XYZ file of C-alpha atoms in Angstrom:
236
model
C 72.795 48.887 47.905
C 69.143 48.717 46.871
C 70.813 47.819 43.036
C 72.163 44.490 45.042
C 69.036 43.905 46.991
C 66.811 43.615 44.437
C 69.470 41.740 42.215
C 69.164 39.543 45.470
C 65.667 39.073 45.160
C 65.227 37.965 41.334
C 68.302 35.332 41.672
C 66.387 33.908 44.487
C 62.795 34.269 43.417
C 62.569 34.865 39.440
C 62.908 30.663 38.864
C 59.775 30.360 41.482
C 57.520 33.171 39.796
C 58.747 32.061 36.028
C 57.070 28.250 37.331
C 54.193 30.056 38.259
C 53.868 32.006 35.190
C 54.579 29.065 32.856
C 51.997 26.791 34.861
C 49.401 29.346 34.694
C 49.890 29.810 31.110
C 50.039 26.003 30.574
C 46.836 25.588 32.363
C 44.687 28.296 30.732
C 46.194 26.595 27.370
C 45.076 23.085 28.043
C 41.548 24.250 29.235
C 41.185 26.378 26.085
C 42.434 23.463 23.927
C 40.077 21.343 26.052
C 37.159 23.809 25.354
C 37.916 23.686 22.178
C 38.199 19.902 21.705
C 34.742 19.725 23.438
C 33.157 22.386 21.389
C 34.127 20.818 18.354
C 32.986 17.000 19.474
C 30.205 18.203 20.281
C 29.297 20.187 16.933
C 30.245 17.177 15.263
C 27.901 15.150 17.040
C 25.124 17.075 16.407
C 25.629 17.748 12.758
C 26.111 14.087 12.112
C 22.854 13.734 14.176
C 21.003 16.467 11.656
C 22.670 14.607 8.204
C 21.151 11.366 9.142
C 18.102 13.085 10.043
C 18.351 14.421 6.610
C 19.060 11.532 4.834
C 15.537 9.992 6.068
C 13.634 13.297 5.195
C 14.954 12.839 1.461
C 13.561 9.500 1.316
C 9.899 10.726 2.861
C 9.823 13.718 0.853
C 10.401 11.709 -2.214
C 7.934 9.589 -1.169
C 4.975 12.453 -1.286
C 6.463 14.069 -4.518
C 5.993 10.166 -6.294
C 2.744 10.154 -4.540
C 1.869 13.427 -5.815
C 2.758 12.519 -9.199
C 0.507 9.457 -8.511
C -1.991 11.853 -7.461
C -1.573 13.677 -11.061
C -2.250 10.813 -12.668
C -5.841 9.981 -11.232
C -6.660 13.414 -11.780
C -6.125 12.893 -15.690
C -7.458 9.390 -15.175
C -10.491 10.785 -13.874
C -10.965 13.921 -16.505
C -10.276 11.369 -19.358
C -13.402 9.680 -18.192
C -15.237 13.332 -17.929
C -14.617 14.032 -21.740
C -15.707 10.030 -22.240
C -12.114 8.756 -23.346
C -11.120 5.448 -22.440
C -9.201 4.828 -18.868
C -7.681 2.245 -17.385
C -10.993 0.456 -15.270
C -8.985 -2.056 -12.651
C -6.844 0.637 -11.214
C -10.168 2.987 -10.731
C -10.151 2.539 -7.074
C -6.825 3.539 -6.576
C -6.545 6.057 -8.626
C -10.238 7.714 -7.202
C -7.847 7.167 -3.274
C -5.111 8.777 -4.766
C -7.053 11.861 -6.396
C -7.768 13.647 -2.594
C -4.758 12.598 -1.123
C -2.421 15.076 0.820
C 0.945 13.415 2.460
C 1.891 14.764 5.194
C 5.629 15.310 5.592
C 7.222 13.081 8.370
C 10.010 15.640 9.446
C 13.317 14.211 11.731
C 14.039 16.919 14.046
C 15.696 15.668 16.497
C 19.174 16.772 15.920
C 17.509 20.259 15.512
C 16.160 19.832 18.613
C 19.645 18.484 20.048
C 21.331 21.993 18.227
C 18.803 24.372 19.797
C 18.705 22.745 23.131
C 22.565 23.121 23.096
C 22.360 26.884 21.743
C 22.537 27.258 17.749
C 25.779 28.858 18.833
C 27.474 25.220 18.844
C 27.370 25.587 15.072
C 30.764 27.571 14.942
C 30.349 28.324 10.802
C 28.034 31.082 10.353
C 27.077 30.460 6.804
C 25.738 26.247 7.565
C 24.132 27.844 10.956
C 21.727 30.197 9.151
C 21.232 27.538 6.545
C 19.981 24.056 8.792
C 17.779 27.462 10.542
C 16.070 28.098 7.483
C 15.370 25.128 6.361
C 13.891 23.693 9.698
C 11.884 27.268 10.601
C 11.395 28.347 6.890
C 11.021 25.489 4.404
C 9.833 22.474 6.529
C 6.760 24.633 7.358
C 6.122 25.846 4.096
C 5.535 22.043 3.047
C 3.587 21.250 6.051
C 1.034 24.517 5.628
C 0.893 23.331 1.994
C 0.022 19.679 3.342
C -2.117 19.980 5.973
C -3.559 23.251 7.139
C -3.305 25.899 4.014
C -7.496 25.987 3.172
C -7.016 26.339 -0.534
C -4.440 23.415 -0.666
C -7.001 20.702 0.863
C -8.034 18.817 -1.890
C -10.444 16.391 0.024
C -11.692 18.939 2.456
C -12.362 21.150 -0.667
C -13.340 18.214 -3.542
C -14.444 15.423 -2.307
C -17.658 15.766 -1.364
C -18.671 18.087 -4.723
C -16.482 15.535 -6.827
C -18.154 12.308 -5.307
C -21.925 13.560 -5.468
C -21.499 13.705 -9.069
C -19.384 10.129 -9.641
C -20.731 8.255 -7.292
C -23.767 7.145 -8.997
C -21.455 5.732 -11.975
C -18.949 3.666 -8.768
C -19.055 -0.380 -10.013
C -18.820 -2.324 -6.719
C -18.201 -6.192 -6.244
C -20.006 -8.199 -4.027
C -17.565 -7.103 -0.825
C -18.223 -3.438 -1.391
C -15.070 -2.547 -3.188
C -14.636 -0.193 -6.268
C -14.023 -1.851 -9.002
C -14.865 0.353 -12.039
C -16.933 2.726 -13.165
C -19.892 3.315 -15.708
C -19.001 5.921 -18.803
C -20.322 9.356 -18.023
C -23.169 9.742 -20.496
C -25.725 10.485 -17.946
C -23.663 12.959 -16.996
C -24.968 16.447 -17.590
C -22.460 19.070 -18.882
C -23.107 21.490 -16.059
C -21.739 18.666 -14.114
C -18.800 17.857 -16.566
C -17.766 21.410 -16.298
C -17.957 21.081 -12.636
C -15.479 18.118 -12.149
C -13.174 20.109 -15.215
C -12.772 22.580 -12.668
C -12.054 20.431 -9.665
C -10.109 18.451 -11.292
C -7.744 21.499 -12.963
C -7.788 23.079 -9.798
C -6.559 19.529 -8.028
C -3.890 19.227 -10.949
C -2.311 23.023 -9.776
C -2.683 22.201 -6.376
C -0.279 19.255 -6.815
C 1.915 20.243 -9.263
C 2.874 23.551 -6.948
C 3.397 20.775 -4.111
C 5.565 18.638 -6.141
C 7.437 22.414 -6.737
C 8.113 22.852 -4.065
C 9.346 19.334 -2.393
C 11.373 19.385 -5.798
C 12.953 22.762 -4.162
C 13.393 21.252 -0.819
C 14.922 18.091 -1.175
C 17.539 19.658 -3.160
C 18.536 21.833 -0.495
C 18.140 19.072 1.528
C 20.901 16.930 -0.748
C 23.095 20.486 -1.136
C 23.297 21.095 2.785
C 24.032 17.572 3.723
C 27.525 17.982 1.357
C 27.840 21.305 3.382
C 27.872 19.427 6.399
C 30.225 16.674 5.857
C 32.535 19.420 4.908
C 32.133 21.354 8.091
C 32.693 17.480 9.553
C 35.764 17.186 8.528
C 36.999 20.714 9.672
C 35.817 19.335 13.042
C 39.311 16.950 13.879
């Protein structure tokens, strides 16, 4: 009797609670593949928002390193004319500009902002995560402490005043108060010479451990941009 009852009861109410079932599992599919969809839209979004932050960073990093490398080359302008060898007289100016220079690093970081406003957790792939962290909280500020706030790394704040004290005397000017050359360092006394040697090799380190290190950075820069349009096109 009970055998029959129950029989009973599944004829008449397994179809209703195999609907449920099925609609329930239906519905917690399509949100997951929903979530999912979303999740990976929105990683997209931001890591296409970080390359092309990238791809401007490369071209203002490059931009210091060649300014840097201009930087090297009034420093040997400059010690040429120390050790009274001939230099190049209508680029002084520039060249004595260029010699205290830093360049401070114009960093996009807006798309890290967008990640870590979103939670860093958008970035499903562990590996790119960690790397985009490091380079924004790691290596970005490296190059900006080198630029502007690392004391033994300001050349002007640390050789300009010593460095122009001694040259300044042997500035040509024109009639509007521009550089325009300079007088050969005869007068010079050696104590002096030896003075602006050391500036100047000091000046020459300085730069070449900046131009190091952007060297370093803008090929990580160029390496995690390819690891991002990979991670891209995982994303449809």
């Amino acid at each position: 009797m009970l055998k029959e009852k129950i029989t009973i009861f599944f004829k008449k109410y397994f179809p209703e609670f195999a609907l449920i079932f099925i609609s329930v599992t239906l519905a917690f599919l399509l949100t997951e593949w929903s979530s999912n969809k979303n999740e990976k839209l929105s990683q997209k979004t931001i890591l296409s928002e970080i390359k092309n932050g990238l791809r401007s960073d490369v071209k203002d990093l490059q931009a210091n390193l060649d300014n840097h490398k201009f930087s090297i080359r009034g420093v040997r302008v400059f010690r040429n004319w120390t050790m009274e060898k001939k230099i190049p007289q209508d680029s002084i100016a520039f060249y004595y500009y260029g010699l205290f220079r830093n360049y401070t690093p114009i960093i996009n970081k807006t798309g890290y902002e967008s990640l870590k406003s979103s939670g860093l957790k958008t970035i499903s792939n562990d590996s790119l995560r960690f790397k985009i962290i490091t380079l924004y909280d790691f290596h970005y500020k490296i190059i900006e402490k080198l630029e502007d706030s690392h004391p033994e790394m300001q050349d002007f704040q640390n050789f300009f005043k010593p460095t122009n004290d001694i040259i300044h005397s042997n500035l040509l000017f024109d009639e509007k108060g521009n550089i325009v050359g300079i007088q050969p360092s005869k007068n010079i006394s050696e104590n002096d010479k030896k003075a602006l040697l050391s500036y100047f090799w000091r000046m020459e380190i300085n730069k070449k451990f900046k131009i190091m290190r952007y060297n370093g950075i803008i090929e990580k820069l160029k390496e995690l941009e390819k690891n991002i349009d990979v991670e891209i096109k995982n994303c449809h």
